[in-house]
PDB file of C-alpha atoms in Angstrom:
ATOM      1  CA  UNK A   1      -0.810  12.021  -2.692  1.00  0.00           C
ATOM      2  CA  UNK A   2       0.211   8.586  -4.192  1.00  0.00           C
ATOM      3  CA  UNK A   3       3.112   7.278  -2.755  1.00  0.00           C
ATOM      4  CA  UNK A   4       2.984   3.168  -3.562  1.00  0.00           C
ATOM      5  CA  UNK A   5       1.931   2.070  -6.978  1.00  0.00           C
ATOM      6  CA  UNK A   6       1.875  -1.973  -7.647  1.00  0.00           C
ATOM      7  CA  UNK A   7       2.405  -3.974 -10.364  1.00  0.00           C
ATOM      8  CA  UNK A   8       0.612  -5.117 -12.382  1.00  0.00           C
ATOM      9  CA  UNK A   9      -2.169  -4.039 -11.787  1.00  0.00           C
ATOM     10  CA  UNK A  10      -3.954  -7.735 -12.814  1.00  0.00           C
ATOM     11  CA  UNK A  11      -2.496 -11.124 -12.460  1.00  0.00           C
ATOM     12  CA  UNK A  12      -4.086 -14.502 -13.776  1.00  0.00           C
ATOM     13  CA  UNK A  13      -2.359 -17.773 -12.420  1.00  0.00           C
ATOM     14  CA  UNK A  14      -2.921 -21.527 -11.249  1.00  0.00           C
ATOM     15  CA  UNK A  15      -3.160 -23.190  -8.533  1.00  0.00           C
ATOM     16  CA  UNK A  16       0.529 -23.924  -7.138  1.00  0.00           C
ATOM     17  CA  UNK A  17       2.037 -21.368  -9.303  1.00  0.00           C
ATOM     18  CA  UNK A  18       3.919 -18.507  -7.939  1.00  0.00           C
ATOM     19  CA  UNK A  19       2.503 -15.360  -7.682  1.00  0.00           C
ATOM     20  CA  UNK A  20       4.728 -12.066  -7.311  1.00  0.00           C
ATOM     21  CA  UNK A  21       3.733  -8.472  -7.069  1.00  0.00           C
ATOM     22  CA  UNK A  22       6.279  -5.376  -7.530  1.00  0.00           C
ATOM     23  CA  UNK A  23       5.388  -1.808  -5.417  1.00  0.00           C
ATOM     24  CA  UNK A  24       7.429   1.268  -6.181  1.00  0.00           C
ATOM     25  CA  UNK A  25       7.456   4.506  -4.064  1.00  0.00           C
ATOM     26  CA  UNK A  26       8.506   8.231  -4.495  1.00  0.00           C
ATOM     27  CA  UNK A  27       9.820   9.389  -0.996  1.00  0.00           C
ATOM     28  CA  UNK A  28      11.622   8.075   2.090  1.00  0.00           C
ATOM     29  CA  UNK A  29       9.642   5.663   4.445  1.00  0.00           C
ATOM     30  CA  UNK A  30      10.191   4.215   7.863  1.00  0.00           C
ATOM     31  CA  UNK A  31       8.171   1.243   6.711  1.00  0.00           C
ATOM     32  CA  UNK A  32       6.250  -0.569   3.715  1.00  0.00           C
ATOM     33  CA  UNK A  33       3.458  -3.179   4.667  1.00  0.00           C
ATOM     34  CA  UNK A  34       1.457  -5.175   2.367  1.00  0.00           C
ATOM     35  CA  UNK A  35      -2.285  -5.738   3.342  1.00  0.00           C
ATOM     36  CA  UNK A  36      -4.847  -8.386   1.054  1.00  0.00           C
ATOM     37  CA  UNK A  37      -8.444  -7.161   1.028  1.00  0.00           C
ATOM     38  CA  UNK A  38     -11.250 -10.012  -0.533  1.00  0.00           C
ATOM     39  CA  UNK A  39     -13.579  -8.555  -2.407  1.00  0.00           C
ATOM     40  CA  UNK A  40     -15.622  -6.078  -0.411  1.00  0.00           C
ATOM     41  CA  UNK A  41     -14.342  -6.346   2.754  1.00  0.00           C
ATOM     42  CA  UNK A  42     -11.945  -4.797   4.921  1.00  0.00           C
ATOM     43  CA  UNK A  43      -8.188  -4.860   4.447  1.00  0.00           C
ATOM     44  CA  UNK A  44      -5.843  -7.834   6.942  1.00  0.00           C
ATOM     45  CA  UNK A  45      -2.459  -6.710   7.612  1.00  0.00           C
ATOM     46  CA  UNK A  46       0.206  -9.467   5.966  1.00  0.00           C
ATOM     47  CA  UNK A  47       3.103  -8.410   6.522  1.00  0.00           C
ATOM     48  CA  UNK A  48       5.399  -4.863   7.396  1.00  0.00           C
ATOM     49  CA  UNK A  49       9.046  -4.442   6.379  1.00  0.00           C
ATOM     50  CA  UNK A  50      11.186  -1.776   7.761  1.00  0.00           C
ATOM     51  CA  UNK A  51      13.379   0.444   5.986  1.00  0.00           C
ATOM     52  CA  UNK A  52      16.565  -1.196   7.566  1.00  0.00           C
ATOM     53  CA  UNK A  53      15.504  -4.655   6.707  1.00  0.00           C
ATOM     54  CA  UNK A  54      15.923  -6.155   3.280  1.00  0.00           C
ATOM     55  CA  UNK A  55      13.836  -9.699   3.289  1.00  0.00           C
ATOM     56  CA  UNK A  56      10.789 -10.794   5.519  1.00  0.00           C
ATOM     57  CA  UNK A  57       9.424 -14.078   5.748  1.00  0.00           C
ATOM     58  CA  UNK A  58       5.691 -15.019   6.789  1.00  0.00           C
ATOM     59  CA  UNK A  59       4.394 -18.691   5.893  1.00  0.00           C
ATOM     60  CA  UNK A  60       3.927 -18.812   2.051  1.00  0.00           C
ATOM     61  CA  UNK A  61       4.778 -14.892   1.960  1.00  0.00           C
ATOM     62  CA  UNK A  62       8.292 -13.566   1.256  1.00  0.00           C
ATOM     63  CA  UNK A  63       9.025  -9.282   1.368  1.00  0.00           C
ATOM     64  CA  UNK A  64      11.623  -7.854  -0.235  1.00  0.00           C
ATOM     65  CA  UNK A  65      12.385  -4.018  -0.065  1.00  0.00           C
ATOM     66  CA  UNK A  66      15.170  -2.071  -1.933  1.00  0.00           C
ATOM     67  CA  UNK A  67      14.942   1.611  -0.210  1.00  0.00           C
ATOM     68  CA  UNK A  68      18.111   2.612  -2.846  1.00  0.00           C
ATOM     69  CA  UNK A  69      15.693   1.451  -6.027  1.00  0.00           C
ATOM     70  CA  UNK A  70      12.061   2.132  -3.926  1.00  0.00           C
ATOM     71  CA  UNK A  71      10.554  -0.678  -4.175  1.00  0.00           C
ATOM     72  CA  UNK A  72       9.007  -3.563  -3.024  1.00  0.00           C
ATOM     73  CA  UNK A  73       8.385  -7.249  -4.212  1.00  0.00           C
ATOM     74  CA  UNK A  74       5.446  -9.439  -2.239  1.00  0.00           C
ATOM     75  CA  UNK A  75       6.123 -13.492  -3.335  1.00  0.00           C
ATOM     76  CA  UNK A  76       3.073 -15.740  -2.774  1.00  0.00           C
ATOM     77  CA  UNK A  77       4.529 -19.340  -3.155  1.00  0.00           C
ATOM     78  CA  UNK A  78       2.255 -22.195  -3.959  1.00  0.00           C
ATOM     79  CA  UNK A  79      -0.824 -20.304  -4.598  1.00  0.00           C
ATOM     80  CA  UNK A  80      -3.947 -21.229  -3.448  1.00  0.00           C
ATOM     81  CA  UNK A  81      -7.625 -20.334  -4.577  1.00  0.00           C
ATOM     82  CA  UNK A  82      -8.059 -18.605  -1.243  1.00  0.00           C
ATOM     83  CA  UNK A  83      -4.925 -15.757  -1.812  1.00  0.00           C
ATOM     84  CA  UNK A  84      -7.476 -14.567  -5.018  1.00  0.00           C
ATOM     85  CA  UNK A  85      -7.748 -11.011  -3.298  1.00  0.00           C
ATOM     86  CA  UNK A  86      -6.871  -7.760  -3.909  1.00  0.00           C
ATOM     87  CA  UNK A  87      -2.921  -6.941  -2.980  1.00  0.00           C
ATOM     88  CA  UNK A  88      -1.925  -3.637  -1.610  1.00  0.00           C
ATOM     89  CA  UNK A  89       1.405  -1.978  -0.517  1.00  0.00           C
ATOM     90  CA  UNK A  90       1.079   1.097   1.958  1.00  0.00           C
ATOM     91  CA  UNK A  91       4.358   3.039   2.683  1.00  0.00           C
ATOM     92  CA  UNK A  92       4.817   4.615   6.340  1.00  0.00           C
ATOM     93  CA  UNK A  93       6.507   7.804   6.116  1.00  0.00           C
ATOM     94  CA  UNK A  94       4.964   9.456   9.536  1.00  0.00           C
ATOM     95  CA  UNK A  95       2.048  10.592  10.592  1.00  0.00           C
ATOM     96  CA  UNK A  96       0.122   8.605   7.731  1.00  0.00           C
ATOM     97  CA  UNK A  97      -0.088   5.233   5.827  1.00  0.00           C
ATOM     98  CA  UNK A  98      -0.006   5.561   2.161  1.00  0.00           C
ATOM     99  CA  UNK A  99      -1.857   2.940   0.304  1.00  0.00           C
ATOM    100  CA  UNK A 100      -1.060   2.168  -3.376  1.00  0.00           C
ATOM    101  CA  UNK A 101      -4.334   1.091  -6.232  1.00  0.00           C
ATOM    102  CA  UNK A 102      -3.739  -2.399  -5.504  1.00  0.00           C
ATOM    103  CA  UNK A 103      -3.083  -5.756  -8.100  1.00  0.00           C
ATOM    104  CA  UNK A 104      -5.726  -8.118  -8.077  1.00  0.00           C
ATOM    105  CA  UNK A 105      -4.794 -11.668  -8.200  1.00  0.00           C
ATOM    106  CA  UNK A 106      -6.700 -14.364  -9.726  1.00  0.00           C
ATOM    107  CA  UNK A 107      -5.782 -17.673  -9.009  1.00  0.00           C
ATOM    108  CA  UNK A 108      -7.686 -20.941 -10.655  1.00  0.00           C
ATOM    109  CA  UNK A 109      -8.075 -24.471  -9.679  1.00  0.00           C
TER     110      UNK A 109
ATOM    111  CA  UNK B   1     -12.049 -10.209  20.231  1.00  0.00           C
ATOM    112  CA  UNK B   2      -9.374  -7.570  19.391  1.00  0.00           C
ATOM    113  CA  UNK B   3     -11.858  -5.410  16.259  1.00  0.00           C
ATOM    114  CA  UNK B   4     -12.637  -2.527  14.651  1.00  0.00           C
ATOM    115  CA  UNK B   5     -16.299  -2.278  14.143  1.00  0.00           C
ATOM    116  CA  UNK B   6     -18.326   0.411  11.840  1.00  0.00           C
ATOM    117  CA  UNK B   7     -21.901   1.165  11.536  1.00  0.00           C
ATOM    118  CA  UNK B   8     -23.939   1.230   9.971  1.00  0.00           C
ATOM    119  CA  UNK B   9     -22.378  -1.433   7.634  1.00  0.00           C
ATOM    120  CA  UNK B  10     -24.789   0.159   4.475  1.00  0.00           C
ATOM    121  CA  UNK B  11     -26.944   3.319   3.752  1.00  0.00           C
ATOM    122  CA  UNK B  12     -28.719   4.935   1.138  1.00  0.00           C
ATOM    123  CA  UNK B  13     -29.167   8.595   1.469  1.00  0.00           C
ATOM    124  CA  UNK B  14     -30.058  11.943   0.049  1.00  0.00           C
ATOM    125  CA  UNK B  15     -28.231  14.507  -1.222  1.00  0.00           C
ATOM    126  CA  UNK B  16     -28.111  16.950   1.949  1.00  0.00           C
ATOM    127  CA  UNK B  17     -29.361  14.826   4.759  1.00  0.00           C
ATOM    128  CA  UNK B  18     -26.547  14.840   7.888  1.00  0.00           C
ATOM    129  CA  UNK B  19     -25.280  11.332   8.613  1.00  0.00           C
ATOM    130  CA  UNK B  20     -22.901  10.024  10.997  1.00  0.00           C
ATOM    131  CA  UNK B  21     -20.599   6.577  10.229  1.00  0.00           C
ATOM    132  CA  UNK B  22     -19.676   5.222  13.359  1.00  0.00           C
ATOM    133  CA  UNK B  23     -16.212   3.498  14.214  1.00  0.00           C
ATOM    134  CA  UNK B  24     -14.974   2.057  17.386  1.00  0.00           C
ATOM    135  CA  UNK B  25     -12.133  -0.311  17.853  1.00  0.00           C
ATOM    136  CA  UNK B  26     -11.282  -2.040  21.634  1.00  0.00           C
ATOM    137  CA  UNK B  27      -7.302  -2.381  21.045  1.00  0.00           C
ATOM    138  CA  UNK B  28      -6.763   0.650  23.119  1.00  0.00           C
ATOM    139  CA  UNK B  29      -5.038   2.319  19.632  1.00  0.00           C
ATOM    140  CA  UNK B  30      -3.907   5.867  19.876  1.00  0.00           C
ATOM    141  CA  UNK B  31      -4.035   6.191  15.831  1.00  0.00           C
ATOM    142  CA  UNK B  32      -6.966   5.890  13.990  1.00  0.00           C
ATOM    143  CA  UNK B  33      -8.153   6.729  10.491  1.00  0.00           C
ATOM    144  CA  UNK B  34     -10.905   6.959   7.768  1.00  0.00           C
ATOM    145  CA  UNK B  35     -10.756   6.023   4.325  1.00  0.00           C
ATOM    146  CA  UNK B  36     -12.837   6.090   0.920  1.00  0.00           C
ATOM    147  CA  UNK B  37     -12.408   3.434  -1.394  1.00  0.00           C
ATOM    148  CA  UNK B  38     -13.201   4.265  -4.703  1.00  0.00           C
ATOM    149  CA  UNK B  39     -12.740   2.067  -8.226  1.00  0.00           C
ATOM    150  CA  UNK B  40      -9.743   2.977  -9.391  1.00  0.00           C
ATOM    151  CA  UNK B  41      -8.071   5.633  -7.038  1.00  0.00           C
ATOM    152  CA  UNK B  42      -7.260   2.879  -4.329  1.00  0.00           C
ATOM    153  CA  UNK B  43      -7.674   3.999  -0.891  1.00  0.00           C
ATOM    154  CA  UNK B  44      -7.185   7.829   0.304  1.00  0.00           C
ATOM    155  CA  UNK B  45      -7.036   9.088   3.345  1.00  0.00           C
ATOM    156  CA  UNK B  46      -9.940  11.347   4.493  1.00  0.00           C
ATOM    157  CA  UNK B  47      -8.716  12.587   8.170  1.00  0.00           C
ATOM    158  CA  UNK B  48      -6.855  10.548  10.901  1.00  0.00           C
ATOM    159  CA  UNK B  49      -6.269  11.172  14.653  1.00  0.00           C
ATOM    160  CA  UNK B  50      -2.699  10.167  16.599  1.00  0.00           C
ATOM    161  CA  UNK B  51      -4.461  10.396  20.024  1.00  0.00           C
ATOM    162  CA  UNK B  52      -7.377  11.806  21.476  1.00  0.00           C
ATOM    163  CA  UNK B  53      -8.477  15.510  20.613  1.00  0.00           C
ATOM    164  CA  UNK B  54      -5.995  15.353  18.011  1.00  0.00           C
ATOM    165  CA  UNK B  55      -7.075  14.830  14.591  1.00  0.00           C
ATOM    166  CA  UNK B  56      -5.732  16.111  11.397  1.00  0.00           C
ATOM    167  CA  UNK B  57      -7.101  16.518   7.625  1.00  0.00           C
ATOM    168  CA  UNK B  58      -5.549  13.746   5.462  1.00  0.00           C
ATOM    169  CA  UNK B  59      -5.755  13.741   1.109  1.00  0.00           C
ATOM    170  CA  UNK B  60      -9.363  14.102   0.611  1.00  0.00           C
ATOM    171  CA  UNK B  61     -11.187  15.984   3.733  1.00  0.00           C
ATOM    172  CA  UNK B  62     -13.382  17.868   1.793  1.00  0.00           C
ATOM    173  CA  UNK B  63     -16.863  17.305   2.766  1.00  0.00           C
ATOM    174  CA  UNK B  64     -15.833  15.523   6.170  1.00  0.00           C
ATOM    175  CA  UNK B  65     -15.839  16.063   9.454  1.00  0.00           C
ATOM    176  CA  UNK B  66     -14.269  13.778  12.673  1.00  0.00           C
ATOM    177  CA  UNK B  67     -14.300  14.160  16.474  1.00  0.00           C
ATOM    178  CA  UNK B  68     -11.944  12.115  18.937  1.00  0.00           C
ATOM    179  CA  UNK B  69     -13.394  12.912  22.107  1.00  0.00           C
ATOM    180  CA  UNK B  70     -12.725   9.188  23.152  1.00  0.00           C
ATOM    181  CA  UNK B  71      -9.794   6.710  22.753  1.00  0.00           C
ATOM    182  CA  UNK B  72     -11.988   3.864  21.209  1.00  0.00           C
ATOM    183  CA  UNK B  73     -14.237   6.138  18.700  1.00  0.00           C
ATOM    184  CA  UNK B  74     -13.709   8.244  15.833  1.00  0.00           C
ATOM    185  CA  UNK B  75     -16.684   9.005  14.308  1.00  0.00           C
ATOM    186  CA  UNK B  76     -17.358  10.637  10.386  1.00  0.00           C
ATOM    187  CA  UNK B  77     -19.857  13.178  10.095  1.00  0.00           C
ATOM    188  CA  UNK B  78     -21.067  13.943   6.963  1.00  0.00           C
ATOM    189  CA  UNK B  79     -22.869  17.633   7.425  1.00  0.00           C
ATOM    190  CA  UNK B  80     -24.463  18.076   3.962  1.00  0.00           C
ATOM    191  CA  UNK B  81     -23.491  14.353   1.731  1.00  0.00           C
ATOM    192  CA  UNK B  82     -23.522  14.805  -2.377  1.00  0.00           C
ATOM    193  CA  UNK B  83     -23.668  12.165  -4.983  1.00  0.00           C
ATOM    194  CA  UNK B  84     -19.668  12.287  -5.473  1.00  0.00           C
ATOM    195  CA  UNK B  85     -19.480  11.121  -1.428  1.00  0.00           C
ATOM    196  CA  UNK B  86     -20.471   7.651  -2.797  1.00  0.00           C
ATOM    197  CA  UNK B  87     -18.258   5.339  -1.695  1.00  0.00           C
ATOM    198  CA  UNK B  88     -16.875   2.677   0.444  1.00  0.00           C
ATOM    199  CA  UNK B  89     -15.794   4.018   3.271  1.00  0.00           C
ATOM    200  CA  UNK B  90     -12.948   2.313   5.990  1.00  0.00           C
ATOM    201  CA  UNK B  91     -11.893   3.103   9.392  1.00  0.00           C
ATOM    202  CA  UNK B  92      -9.115   1.279  10.533  1.00  0.00           C
ATOM    203  CA  UNK B  93      -6.695   1.780  13.866  1.00  0.00           C
ATOM    204  CA  UNK B  94      -2.908   1.017  15.148  1.00  0.00           C
ATOM    205  CA  UNK B  95      -0.983   1.249  17.944  1.00  0.00           C
ATOM    206  CA  UNK B  96       2.550   3.524  17.805  1.00  0.00           C
ATOM    207  CA  UNK B  97       5.187   0.395  18.861  1.00  0.00           C
ATOM    208  CA  UNK B  98       3.581  -1.228  15.751  1.00  0.00           C
ATOM    209  CA  UNK B  99       1.882   0.596  12.771  1.00  0.00           C
ATOM    210  CA  UNK B 100       0.271  -2.083  11.483  1.00  0.00           C
ATOM    211  CA  UNK B 101      -3.517  -1.038  10.726  1.00  0.00           C
ATOM    212  CA  UNK B 102      -6.795  -3.068  11.511  1.00  0.00           C
ATOM    213  CA  UNK B 103      -9.412  -1.984   9.402  1.00  0.00           C
ATOM    214  CA  UNK B 104     -13.147  -2.466  10.532  1.00  0.00           C
ATOM    215  CA  UNK B 105     -15.603  -4.492   7.330  1.00  0.00           C
ATOM    216  CA  UNK B 106     -16.544  -1.478   5.763  1.00  0.00           C
ATOM    217  CA  UNK B 107     -19.679   1.170   4.890  1.00  0.00           C
ATOM    218  CA  UNK B 108     -20.822   1.267   1.425  1.00  0.00           C
ATOM    219  CA  UNK B 109     -22.915   4.420   0.865  1.00  0.00           C
ATOM    220  CA  UNK B 110     -24.589   5.185  -1.687  1.00  0.00           C
ATOM    221  CA  UNK B 111     -26.102   8.923  -1.433  1.00  0.00           C
ATOM    222  CA  UNK B 112     -28.248  10.042  -3.922  1.00  0.00           C
TER     223      UNK B 112
END
């Protein structure tokens, strides 16, 4: 049961530019989380935003949540080559996290 | 160091030969889960466990078994592996206070 769907599927930018990824979901959630995955490796938790929050920051990351539109966005500011990875949103509606298919971000120097 | 470990990291096997992938966490987390990741399909949950002796099916449980006899361990068992179970498998754990999942490094399984 795929819940979150990221957009775009792939994104290529230059170092220093901002990267924005979007996530849409279908049902009510307790929270929404973003994860990063470097090629073939385990996922790393980036940020969690609860359903009663609208915006959250962590370093160069900014996440917004619009529960009325059932959507979230992840903004990475001043991208670096090391940000090259796949990014997944995951929705928590109770007993399980449901992951989207991810956005592949490529940052070139 | 807080971590989730999986073994083996890589495994090539043949159809029908039973195998177990181990998962262990040292963070005293209640919740543990297994996912498989396939190109174009993202991460799909196989099984999860909310605590010792409590397990439940995820989205794609067919062909898999799990057990949770101790809090720290959550092995994934393939009784009779088939080629369609060739995939990258991840174990993850989290606490109830904070549902941020910690992932293991992954096990790449090939079934011939």
